[in-house]
Coordinates of N, CA, C and O in Angstrom, one line a residue:
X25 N 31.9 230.9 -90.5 CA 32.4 229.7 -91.1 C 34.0 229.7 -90.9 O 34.7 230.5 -91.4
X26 N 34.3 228.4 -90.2 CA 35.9 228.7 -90.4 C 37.2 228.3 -91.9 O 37.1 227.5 -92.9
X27 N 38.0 229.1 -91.6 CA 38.8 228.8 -92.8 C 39.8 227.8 -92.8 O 40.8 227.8 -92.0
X28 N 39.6 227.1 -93.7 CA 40.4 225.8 -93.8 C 41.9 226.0 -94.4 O 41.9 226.6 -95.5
X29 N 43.4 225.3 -93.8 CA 44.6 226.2 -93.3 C 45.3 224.8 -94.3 O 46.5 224.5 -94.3
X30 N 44.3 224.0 -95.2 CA 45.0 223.2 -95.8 C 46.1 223.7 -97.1 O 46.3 222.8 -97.9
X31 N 46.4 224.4 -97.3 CA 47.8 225.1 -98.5 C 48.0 225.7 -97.4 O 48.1 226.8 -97.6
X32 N 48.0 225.5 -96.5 CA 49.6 226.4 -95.4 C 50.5 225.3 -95.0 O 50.0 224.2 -95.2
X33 N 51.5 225.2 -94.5 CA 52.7 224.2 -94.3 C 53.5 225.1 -93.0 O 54.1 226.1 -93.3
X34 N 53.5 224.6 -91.9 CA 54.0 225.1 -90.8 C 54.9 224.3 -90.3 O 54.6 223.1 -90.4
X35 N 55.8 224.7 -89.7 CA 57.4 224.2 -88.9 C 56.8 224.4 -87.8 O 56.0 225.3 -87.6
X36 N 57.2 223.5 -86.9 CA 57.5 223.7 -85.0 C 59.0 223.2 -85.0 O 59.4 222.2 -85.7
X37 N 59.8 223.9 -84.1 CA 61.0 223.4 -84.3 C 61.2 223.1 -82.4 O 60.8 223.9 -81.6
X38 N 61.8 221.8 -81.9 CA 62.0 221.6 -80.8 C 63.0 220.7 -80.6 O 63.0 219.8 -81.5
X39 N 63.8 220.7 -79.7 CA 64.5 220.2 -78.8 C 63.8 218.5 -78.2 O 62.6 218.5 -78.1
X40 N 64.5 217.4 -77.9 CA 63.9 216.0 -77.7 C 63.2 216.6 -76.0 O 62.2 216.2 -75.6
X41 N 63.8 217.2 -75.5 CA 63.6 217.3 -74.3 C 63.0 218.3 -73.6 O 63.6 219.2 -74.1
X42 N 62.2 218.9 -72.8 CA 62.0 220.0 -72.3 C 61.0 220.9 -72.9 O 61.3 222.1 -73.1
X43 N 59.9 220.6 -73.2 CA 59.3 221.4 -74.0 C 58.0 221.4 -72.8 O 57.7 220.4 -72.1
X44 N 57.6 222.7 -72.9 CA 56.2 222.7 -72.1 C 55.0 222.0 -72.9 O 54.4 222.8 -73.7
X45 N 54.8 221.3 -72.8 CA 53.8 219.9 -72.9 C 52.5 220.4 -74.0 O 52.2 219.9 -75.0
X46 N 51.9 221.7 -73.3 CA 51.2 222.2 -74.2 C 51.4 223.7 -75.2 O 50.6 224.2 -76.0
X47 N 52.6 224.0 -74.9 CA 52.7 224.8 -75.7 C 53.4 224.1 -77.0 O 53.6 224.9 -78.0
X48 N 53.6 223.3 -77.1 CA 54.0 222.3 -78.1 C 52.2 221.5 -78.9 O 51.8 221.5 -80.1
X49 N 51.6 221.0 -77.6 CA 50.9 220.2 -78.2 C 49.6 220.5 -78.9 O 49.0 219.9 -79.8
X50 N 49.2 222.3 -78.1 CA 48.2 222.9 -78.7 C 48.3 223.4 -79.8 O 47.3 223.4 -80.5
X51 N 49.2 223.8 -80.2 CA 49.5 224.8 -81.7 C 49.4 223.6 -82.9 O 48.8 223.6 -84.0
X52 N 50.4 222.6 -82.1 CA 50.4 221.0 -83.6 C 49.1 220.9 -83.4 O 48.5 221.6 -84.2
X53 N 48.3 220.4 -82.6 CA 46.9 219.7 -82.9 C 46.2 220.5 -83.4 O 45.7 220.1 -84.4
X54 N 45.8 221.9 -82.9 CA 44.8 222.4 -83.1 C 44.8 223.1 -84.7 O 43.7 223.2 -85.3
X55 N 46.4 223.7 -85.3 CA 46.7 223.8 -86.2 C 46.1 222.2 -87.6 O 45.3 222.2 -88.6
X56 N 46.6 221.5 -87.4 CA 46.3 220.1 -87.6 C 44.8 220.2 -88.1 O 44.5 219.9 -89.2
X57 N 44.0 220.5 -87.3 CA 43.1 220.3 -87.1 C 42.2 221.3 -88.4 O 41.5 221.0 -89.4
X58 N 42.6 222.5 -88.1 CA 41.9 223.6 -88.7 C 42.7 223.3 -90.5 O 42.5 224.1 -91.4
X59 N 43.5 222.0 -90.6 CA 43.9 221.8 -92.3 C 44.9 222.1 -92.3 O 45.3 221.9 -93.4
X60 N 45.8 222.6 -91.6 CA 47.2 222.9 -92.2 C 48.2 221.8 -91.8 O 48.2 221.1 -90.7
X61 N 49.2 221.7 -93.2 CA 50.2 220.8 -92.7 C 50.9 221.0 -91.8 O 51.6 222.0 -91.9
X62 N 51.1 220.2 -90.5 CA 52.4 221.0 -89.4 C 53.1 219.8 -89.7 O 52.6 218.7 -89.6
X63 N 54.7 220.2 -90.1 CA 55.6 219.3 -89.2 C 56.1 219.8 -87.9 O 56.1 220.9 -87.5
X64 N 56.5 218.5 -87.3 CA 57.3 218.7 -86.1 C 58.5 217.9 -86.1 O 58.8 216.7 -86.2
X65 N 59.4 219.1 -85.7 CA 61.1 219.2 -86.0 C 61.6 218.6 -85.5 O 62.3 218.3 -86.5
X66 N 62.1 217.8 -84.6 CA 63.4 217.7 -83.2 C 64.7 217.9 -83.6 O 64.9 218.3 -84.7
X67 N 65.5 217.6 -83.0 CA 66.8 218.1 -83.1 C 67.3 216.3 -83.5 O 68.1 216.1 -84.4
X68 N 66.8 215.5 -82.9 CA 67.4 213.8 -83.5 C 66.1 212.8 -83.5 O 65.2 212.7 -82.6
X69 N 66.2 212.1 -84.3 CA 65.4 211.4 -84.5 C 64.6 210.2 -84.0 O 64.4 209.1 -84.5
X70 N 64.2 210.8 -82.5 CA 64.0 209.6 -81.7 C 62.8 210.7 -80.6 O 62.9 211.9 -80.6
X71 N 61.5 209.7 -79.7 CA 60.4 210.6 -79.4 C 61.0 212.0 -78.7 O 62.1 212.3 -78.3
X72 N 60.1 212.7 -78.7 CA 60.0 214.6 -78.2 C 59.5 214.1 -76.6 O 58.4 213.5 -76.4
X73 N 60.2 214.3 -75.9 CA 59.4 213.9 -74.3 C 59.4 215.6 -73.8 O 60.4 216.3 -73.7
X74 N 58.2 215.8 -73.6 CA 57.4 217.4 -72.9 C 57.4 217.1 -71.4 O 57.4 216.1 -70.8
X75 N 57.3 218.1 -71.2 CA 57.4 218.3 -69.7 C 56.1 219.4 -69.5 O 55.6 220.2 -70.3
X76 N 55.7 219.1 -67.8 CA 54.7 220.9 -67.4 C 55.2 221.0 -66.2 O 55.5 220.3 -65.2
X77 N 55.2 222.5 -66.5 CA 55.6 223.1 -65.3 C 57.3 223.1 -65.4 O 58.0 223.3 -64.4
X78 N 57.8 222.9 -66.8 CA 59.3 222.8 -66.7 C 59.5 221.4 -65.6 O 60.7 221.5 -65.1
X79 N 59.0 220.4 -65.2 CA 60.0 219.3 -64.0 C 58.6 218.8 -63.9 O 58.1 218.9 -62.7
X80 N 57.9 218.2 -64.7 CA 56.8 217.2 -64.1 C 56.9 216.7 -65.6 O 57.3 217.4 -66.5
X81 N 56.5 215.1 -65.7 CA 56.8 214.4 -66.8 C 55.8 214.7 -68.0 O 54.8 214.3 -67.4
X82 N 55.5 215.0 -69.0 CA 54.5 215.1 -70.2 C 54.4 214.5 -71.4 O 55.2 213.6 -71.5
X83 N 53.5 214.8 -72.5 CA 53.3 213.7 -72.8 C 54.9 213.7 -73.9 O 55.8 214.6 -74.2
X84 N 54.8 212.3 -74.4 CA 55.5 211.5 -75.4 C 55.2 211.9 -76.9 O 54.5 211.0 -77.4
X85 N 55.7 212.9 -77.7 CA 55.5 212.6 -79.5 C 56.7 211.8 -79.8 O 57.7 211.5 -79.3
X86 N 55.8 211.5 -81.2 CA 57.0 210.9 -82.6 C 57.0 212.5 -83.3 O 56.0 213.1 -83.6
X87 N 58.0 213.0 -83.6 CA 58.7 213.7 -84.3 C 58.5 213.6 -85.6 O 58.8 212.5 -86.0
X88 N 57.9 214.9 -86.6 CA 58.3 214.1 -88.4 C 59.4 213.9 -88.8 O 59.7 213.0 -89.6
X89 N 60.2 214.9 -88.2 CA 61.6 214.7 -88.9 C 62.5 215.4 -88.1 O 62.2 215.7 -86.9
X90 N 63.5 215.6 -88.4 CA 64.9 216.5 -88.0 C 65.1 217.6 -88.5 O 65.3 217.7 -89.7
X91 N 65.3 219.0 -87.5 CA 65.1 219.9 -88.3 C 66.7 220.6 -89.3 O 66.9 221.7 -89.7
X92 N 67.3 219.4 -89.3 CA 68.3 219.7 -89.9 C 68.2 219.7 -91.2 O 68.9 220.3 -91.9
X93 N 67.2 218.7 -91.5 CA 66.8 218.6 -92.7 C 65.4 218.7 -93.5 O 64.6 218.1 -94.2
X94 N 65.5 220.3 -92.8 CA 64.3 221.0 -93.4 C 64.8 222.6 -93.8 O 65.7 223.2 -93.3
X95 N 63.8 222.9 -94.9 CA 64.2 224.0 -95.2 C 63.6 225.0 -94.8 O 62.5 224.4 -94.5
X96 N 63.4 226.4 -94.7 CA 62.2 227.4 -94.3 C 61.5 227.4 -95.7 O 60.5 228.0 -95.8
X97 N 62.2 226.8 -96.8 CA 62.0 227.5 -98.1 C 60.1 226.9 -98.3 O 59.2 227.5 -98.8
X98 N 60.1 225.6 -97.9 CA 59.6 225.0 -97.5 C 57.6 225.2 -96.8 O 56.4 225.0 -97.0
X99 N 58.2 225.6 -96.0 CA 57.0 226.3 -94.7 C 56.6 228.0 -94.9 O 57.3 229.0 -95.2
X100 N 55.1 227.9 -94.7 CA 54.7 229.5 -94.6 C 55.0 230.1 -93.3 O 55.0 231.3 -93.0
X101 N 55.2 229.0 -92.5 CA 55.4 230.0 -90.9 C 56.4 228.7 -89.9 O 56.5 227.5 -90.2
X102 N 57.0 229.3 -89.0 CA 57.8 228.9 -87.8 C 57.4 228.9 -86.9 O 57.7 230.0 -86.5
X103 N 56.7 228.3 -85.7 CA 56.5 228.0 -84.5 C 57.6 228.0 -83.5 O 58.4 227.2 -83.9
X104 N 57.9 228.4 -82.5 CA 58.7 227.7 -81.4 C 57.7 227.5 -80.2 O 57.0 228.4 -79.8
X105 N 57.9 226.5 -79.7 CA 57.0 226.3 -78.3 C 58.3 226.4 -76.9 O 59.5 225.9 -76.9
X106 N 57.6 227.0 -76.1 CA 58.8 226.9 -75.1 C 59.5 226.0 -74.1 O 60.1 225.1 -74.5
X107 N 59.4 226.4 -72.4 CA 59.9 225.5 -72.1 C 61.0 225.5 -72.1 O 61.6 224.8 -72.9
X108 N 61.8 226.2 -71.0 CA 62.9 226.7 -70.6 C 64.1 225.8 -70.9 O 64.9 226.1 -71.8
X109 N 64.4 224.6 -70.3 CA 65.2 223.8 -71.2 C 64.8 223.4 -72.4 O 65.7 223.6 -73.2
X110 N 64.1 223.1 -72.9 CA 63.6 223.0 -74.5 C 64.2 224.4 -75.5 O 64.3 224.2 -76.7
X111 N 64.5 225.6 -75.1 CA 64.5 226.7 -75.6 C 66.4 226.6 -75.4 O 67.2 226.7 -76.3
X112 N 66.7 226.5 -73.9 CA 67.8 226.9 -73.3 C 68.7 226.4 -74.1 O 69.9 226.9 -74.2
X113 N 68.2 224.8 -75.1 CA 69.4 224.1 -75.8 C 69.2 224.8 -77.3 O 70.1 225.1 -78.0
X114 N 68.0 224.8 -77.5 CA 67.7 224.9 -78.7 C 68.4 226.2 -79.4 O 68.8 226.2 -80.6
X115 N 68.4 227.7 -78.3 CA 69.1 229.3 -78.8 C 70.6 228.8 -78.7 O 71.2 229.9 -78.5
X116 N 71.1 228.3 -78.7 CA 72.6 228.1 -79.1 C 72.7 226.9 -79.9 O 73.7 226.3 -79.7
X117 N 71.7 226.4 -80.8 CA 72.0 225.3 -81.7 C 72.1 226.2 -82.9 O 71.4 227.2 -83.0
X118 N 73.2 225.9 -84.0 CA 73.4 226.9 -85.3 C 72.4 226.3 -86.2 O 72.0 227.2 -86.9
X119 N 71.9 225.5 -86.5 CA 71.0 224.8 -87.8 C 69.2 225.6 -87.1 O 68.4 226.0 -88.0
X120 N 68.9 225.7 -85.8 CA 67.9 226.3 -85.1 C 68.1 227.8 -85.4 O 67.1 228.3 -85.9
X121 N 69.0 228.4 -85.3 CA 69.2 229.6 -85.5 C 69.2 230.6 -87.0 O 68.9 231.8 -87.2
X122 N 70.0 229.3 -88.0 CA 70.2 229.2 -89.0 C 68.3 229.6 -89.7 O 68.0 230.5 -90.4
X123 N 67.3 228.6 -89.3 CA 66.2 228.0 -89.8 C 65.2 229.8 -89.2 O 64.5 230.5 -89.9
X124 N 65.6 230.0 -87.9 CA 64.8 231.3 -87.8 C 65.5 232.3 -88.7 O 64.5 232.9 -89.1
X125 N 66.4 232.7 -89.2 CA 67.1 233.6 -90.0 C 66.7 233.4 -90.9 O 66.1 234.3 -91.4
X126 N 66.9 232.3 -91.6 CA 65.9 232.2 -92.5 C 64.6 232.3 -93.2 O 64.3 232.3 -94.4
X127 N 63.8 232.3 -92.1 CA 62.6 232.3 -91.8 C 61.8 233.8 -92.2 O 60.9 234.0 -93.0
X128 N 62.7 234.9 -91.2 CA 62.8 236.3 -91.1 C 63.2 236.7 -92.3 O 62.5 237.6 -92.8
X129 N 64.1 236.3 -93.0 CA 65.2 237.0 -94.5 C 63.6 236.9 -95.8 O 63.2 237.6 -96.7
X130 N 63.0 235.6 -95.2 CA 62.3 235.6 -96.5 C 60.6 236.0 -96.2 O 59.7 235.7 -97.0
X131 N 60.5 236.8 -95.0 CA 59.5 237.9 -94.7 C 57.8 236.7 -94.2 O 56.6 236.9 -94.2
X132 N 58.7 235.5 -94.0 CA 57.8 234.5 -93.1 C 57.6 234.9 -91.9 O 58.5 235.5 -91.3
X133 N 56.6 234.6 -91.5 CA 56.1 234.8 -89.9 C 56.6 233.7 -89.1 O 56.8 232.6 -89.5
X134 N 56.9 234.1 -87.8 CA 57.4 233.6 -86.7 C 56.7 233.7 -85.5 O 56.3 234.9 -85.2
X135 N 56.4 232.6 -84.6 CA 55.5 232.3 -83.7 C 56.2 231.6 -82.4 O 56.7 230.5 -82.3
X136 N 55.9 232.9 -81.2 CA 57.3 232.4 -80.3 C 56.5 232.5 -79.0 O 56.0 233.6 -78.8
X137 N 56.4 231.2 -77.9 CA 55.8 231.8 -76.6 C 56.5 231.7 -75.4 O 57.0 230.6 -75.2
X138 N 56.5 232.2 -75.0 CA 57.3 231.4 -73.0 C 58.6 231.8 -73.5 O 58.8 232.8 -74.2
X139 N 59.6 230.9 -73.1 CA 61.1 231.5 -73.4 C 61.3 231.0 -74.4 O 62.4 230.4 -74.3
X140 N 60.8 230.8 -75.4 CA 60.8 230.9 -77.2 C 61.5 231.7 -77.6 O 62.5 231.3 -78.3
X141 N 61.4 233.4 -77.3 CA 62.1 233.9 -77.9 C 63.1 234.2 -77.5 O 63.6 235.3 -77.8
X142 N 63.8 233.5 -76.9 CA 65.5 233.2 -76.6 C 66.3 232.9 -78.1 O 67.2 233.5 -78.6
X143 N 65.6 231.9 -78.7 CA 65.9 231.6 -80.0 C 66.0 232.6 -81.0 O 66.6 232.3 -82.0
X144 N 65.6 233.8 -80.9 CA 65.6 234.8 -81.8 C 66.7 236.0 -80.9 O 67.2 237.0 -81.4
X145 N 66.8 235.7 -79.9 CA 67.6 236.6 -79.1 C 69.1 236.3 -79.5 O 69.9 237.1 -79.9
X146 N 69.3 234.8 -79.4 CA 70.3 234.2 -79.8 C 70.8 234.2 -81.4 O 71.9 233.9 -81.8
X147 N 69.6 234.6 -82.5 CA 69.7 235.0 -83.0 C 70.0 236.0 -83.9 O 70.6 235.8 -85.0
X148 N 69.6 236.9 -83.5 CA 69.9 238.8 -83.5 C 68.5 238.8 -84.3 O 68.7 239.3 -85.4
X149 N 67.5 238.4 -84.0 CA 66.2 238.9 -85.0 C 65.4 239.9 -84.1 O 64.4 240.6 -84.6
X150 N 65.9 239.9 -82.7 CA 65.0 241.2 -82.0 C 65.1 242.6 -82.2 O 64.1 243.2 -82.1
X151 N 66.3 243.4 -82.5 CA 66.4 244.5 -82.8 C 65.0 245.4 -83.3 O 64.2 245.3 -84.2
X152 N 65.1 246.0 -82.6 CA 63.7 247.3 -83.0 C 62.4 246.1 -83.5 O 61.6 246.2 -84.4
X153 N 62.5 245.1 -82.7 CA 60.6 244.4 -82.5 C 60.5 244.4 -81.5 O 61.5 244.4 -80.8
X154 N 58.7 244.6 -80.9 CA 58.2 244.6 -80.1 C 57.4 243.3 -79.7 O 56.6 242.8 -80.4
X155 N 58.0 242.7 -78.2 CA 57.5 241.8 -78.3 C 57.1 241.1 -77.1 O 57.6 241.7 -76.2
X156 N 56.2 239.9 -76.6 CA 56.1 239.8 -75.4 C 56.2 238.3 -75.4 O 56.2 237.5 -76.3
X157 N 56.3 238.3 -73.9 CA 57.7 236.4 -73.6 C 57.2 236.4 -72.0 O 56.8 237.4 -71.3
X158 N 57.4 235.3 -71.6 CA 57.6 234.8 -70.4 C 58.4 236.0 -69.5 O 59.0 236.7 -70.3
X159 N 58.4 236.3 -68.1 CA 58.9 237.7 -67.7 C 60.3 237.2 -67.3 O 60.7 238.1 -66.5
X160 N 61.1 236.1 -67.4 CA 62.2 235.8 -67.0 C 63.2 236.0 -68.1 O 64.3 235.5 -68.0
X161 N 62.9 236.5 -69.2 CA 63.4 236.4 -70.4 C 63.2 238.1 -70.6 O 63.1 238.5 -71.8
X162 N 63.1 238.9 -69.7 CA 62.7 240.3 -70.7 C 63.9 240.6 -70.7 O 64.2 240.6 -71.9
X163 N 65.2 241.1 -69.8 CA 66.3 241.4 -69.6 C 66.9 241.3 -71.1 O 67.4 242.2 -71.7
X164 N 66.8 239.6 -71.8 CA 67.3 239.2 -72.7 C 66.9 240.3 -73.6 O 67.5 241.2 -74.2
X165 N 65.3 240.0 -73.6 CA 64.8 240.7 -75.1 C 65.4 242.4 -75.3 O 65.8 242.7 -76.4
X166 N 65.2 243.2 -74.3 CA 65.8 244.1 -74.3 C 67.3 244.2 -74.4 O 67.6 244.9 -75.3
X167 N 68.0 243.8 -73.9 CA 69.7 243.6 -74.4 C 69.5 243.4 -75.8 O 70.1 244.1 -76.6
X168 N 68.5 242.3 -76.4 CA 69.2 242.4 -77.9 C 68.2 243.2 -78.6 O 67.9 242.9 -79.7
X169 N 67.8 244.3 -77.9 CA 67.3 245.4 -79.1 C 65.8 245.5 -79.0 O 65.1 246.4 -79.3
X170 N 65.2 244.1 -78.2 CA 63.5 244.2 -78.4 C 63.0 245.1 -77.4 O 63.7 245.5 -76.5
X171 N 61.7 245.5 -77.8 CA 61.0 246.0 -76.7 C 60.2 245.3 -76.0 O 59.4 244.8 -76.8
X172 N 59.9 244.8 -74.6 CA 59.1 244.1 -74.5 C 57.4 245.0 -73.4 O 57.2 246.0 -72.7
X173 N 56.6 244.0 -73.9 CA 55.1 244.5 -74.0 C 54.4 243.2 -73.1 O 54.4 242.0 -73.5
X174 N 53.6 243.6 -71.7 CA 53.2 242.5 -71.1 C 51.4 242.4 -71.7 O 50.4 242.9 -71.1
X175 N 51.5 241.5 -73.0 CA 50.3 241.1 -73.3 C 50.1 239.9 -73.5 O 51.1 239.1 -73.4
X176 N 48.8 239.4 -73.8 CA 48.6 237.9 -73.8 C 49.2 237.7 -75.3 O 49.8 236.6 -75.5
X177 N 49.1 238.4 -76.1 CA 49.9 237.9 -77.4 C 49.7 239.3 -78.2 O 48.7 240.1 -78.2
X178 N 51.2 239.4 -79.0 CA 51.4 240.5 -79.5 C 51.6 240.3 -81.2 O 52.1 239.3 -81.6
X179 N 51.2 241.4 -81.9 CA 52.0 241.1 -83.5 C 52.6 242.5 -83.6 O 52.2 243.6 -83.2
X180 N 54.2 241.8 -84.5 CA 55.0 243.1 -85.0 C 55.5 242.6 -86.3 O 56.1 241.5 -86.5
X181 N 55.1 243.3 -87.0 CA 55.6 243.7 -88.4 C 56.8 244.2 -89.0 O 57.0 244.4 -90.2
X182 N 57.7 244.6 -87.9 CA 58.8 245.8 -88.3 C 59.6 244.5 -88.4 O 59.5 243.3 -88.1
X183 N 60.9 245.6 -89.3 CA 61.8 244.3 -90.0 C 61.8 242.9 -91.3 O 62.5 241.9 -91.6
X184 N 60.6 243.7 -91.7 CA 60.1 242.4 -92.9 C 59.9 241.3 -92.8 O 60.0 240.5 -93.7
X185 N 59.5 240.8 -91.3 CA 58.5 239.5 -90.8 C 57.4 239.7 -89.6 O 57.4 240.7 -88.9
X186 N 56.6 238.9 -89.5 CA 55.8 238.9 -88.7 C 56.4 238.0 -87.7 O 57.0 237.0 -88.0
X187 N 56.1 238.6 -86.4 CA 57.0 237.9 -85.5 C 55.3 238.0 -84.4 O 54.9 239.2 -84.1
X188 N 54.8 237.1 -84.0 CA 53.6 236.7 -83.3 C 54.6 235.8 -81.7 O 55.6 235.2 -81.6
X189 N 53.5 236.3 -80.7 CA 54.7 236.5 -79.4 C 53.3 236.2 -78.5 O 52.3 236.7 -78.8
X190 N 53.5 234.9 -77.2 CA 52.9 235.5 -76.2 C 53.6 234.8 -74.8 O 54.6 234.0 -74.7
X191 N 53.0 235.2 -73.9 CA 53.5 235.0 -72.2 C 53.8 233.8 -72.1 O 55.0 233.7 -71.9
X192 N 53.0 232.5 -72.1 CA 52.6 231.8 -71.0 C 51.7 230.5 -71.7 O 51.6 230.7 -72.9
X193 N 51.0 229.3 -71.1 CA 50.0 228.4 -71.3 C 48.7 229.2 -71.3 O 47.7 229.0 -72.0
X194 N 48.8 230.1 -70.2 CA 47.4 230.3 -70.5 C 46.9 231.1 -71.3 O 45.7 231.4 -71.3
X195 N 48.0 231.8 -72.2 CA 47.3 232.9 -73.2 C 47.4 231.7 -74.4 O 47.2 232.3 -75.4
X196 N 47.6 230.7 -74.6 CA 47.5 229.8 -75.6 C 46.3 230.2 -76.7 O 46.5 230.6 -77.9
X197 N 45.2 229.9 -76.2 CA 43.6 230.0 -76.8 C 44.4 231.4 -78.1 O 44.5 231.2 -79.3
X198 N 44.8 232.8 -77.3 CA 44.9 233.9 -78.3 C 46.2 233.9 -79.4 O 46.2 234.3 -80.6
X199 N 47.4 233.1 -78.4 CA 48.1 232.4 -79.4 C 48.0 231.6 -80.7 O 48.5 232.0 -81.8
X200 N 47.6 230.6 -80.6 CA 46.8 229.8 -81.5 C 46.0 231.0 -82.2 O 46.6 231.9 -82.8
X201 N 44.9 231.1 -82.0 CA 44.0 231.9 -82.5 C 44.8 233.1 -83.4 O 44.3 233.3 -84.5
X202 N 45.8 233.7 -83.2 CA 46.4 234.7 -84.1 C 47.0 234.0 -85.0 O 47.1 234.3 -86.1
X203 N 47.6 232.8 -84.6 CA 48.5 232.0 -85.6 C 47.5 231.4 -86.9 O 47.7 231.5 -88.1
X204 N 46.5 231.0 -86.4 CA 45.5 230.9 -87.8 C 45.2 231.9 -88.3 O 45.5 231.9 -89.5
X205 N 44.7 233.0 -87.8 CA 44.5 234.0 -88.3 C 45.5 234.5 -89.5 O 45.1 234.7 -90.6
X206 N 47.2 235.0 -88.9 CA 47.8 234.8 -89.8 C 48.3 234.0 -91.1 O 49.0 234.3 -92.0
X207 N 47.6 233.0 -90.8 CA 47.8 231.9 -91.6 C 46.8 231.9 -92.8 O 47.2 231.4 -93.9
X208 N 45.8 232.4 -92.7 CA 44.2 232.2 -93.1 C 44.9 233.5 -93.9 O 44.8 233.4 -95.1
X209 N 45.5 234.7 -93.4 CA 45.4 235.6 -94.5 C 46.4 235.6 -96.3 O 46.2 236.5 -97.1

């Protein structure tokens, strides 16, 4: 019987532009679906246009809000979906960076795939976690302290958050799938 994720409240935080199409669209819907509230963040108030494959056009959201004016205090967990420009603007925005630090200080789980965790690189939340990312991003993760692990999705606990990590679109299914799980507990 599955468990229904309705008292959880989850953040996706993204960029208007550049997001990989379904690493954005699976975690909102399917999350959505299984009962939990998701918002979805953007950076300004006007549609989220996704892309696949990074340079082919995807689809079109309406945004809930701005993530400027959200708090982590708010949400049981953090999403970032990737999507190399979607990510590239997003790890040097301070209110983005601000919202993952936050996130981490107050021992919330964090959920990062593809070059997602640029945003925590840019952050300094990798030190001594183990974690796995898109393979164009490992250089990063290791410079700022991570270890990286080539799995379809990984969990680390060290540091006083859960930090849930995977490759790619097609480890999505175990992505997702850990993110409820975490959520359900």
């Amino acid at each position: 019987m599955a468990t229904s994720l309705s008292d959880k409240k989850v953040l996706i935080i993204v960029r208007n532009w550049g997001i990989e199409e379904t690493e954005m669209t699976r975690p909102l819907r399917e999350l959505r679906a299984a009962g939990a509230q998701v918002t979805l963040a953007a950076d300004e108030p006007k549609p989220v246009e996704t892309v696949r494959h990074d340079r082919y056009v995807g689809e079109i959201v309406e945004p809930d809000t701005v993530y400027s004016e959200v708090s982590a205090d708010d949400f049981d967990m953090l999403v970032v979906p990737g999507g190399t420009c979607n990510v590239d603007r997003l790890r040097i925005d301070p209110v983005a960076q601000t919202l993952a630090k936050d996130f981490a200080a107050a021992g919330k789980p964090i959920a990062a795939i593809c070059h997602a965790p640029w945003l925590l690189v840019n952050s300094g939340l990798l030190k001594g976690k183990t974690l796995t990312s898109c393979r164009y991003i490992v250089a990063d993760i290791q410079n700022a302290g991570g270890k990286y692990v080539d799995e379809e999705v990984h969990v680390d606990d060290a540091n006083g958050f859960k930090l849930i990590t995977s490759r790619k679109p097609a480890d999505l299914d175990a992505f997702v799938g850990t993110i409820k799980e975490t959520l359900a507990q």
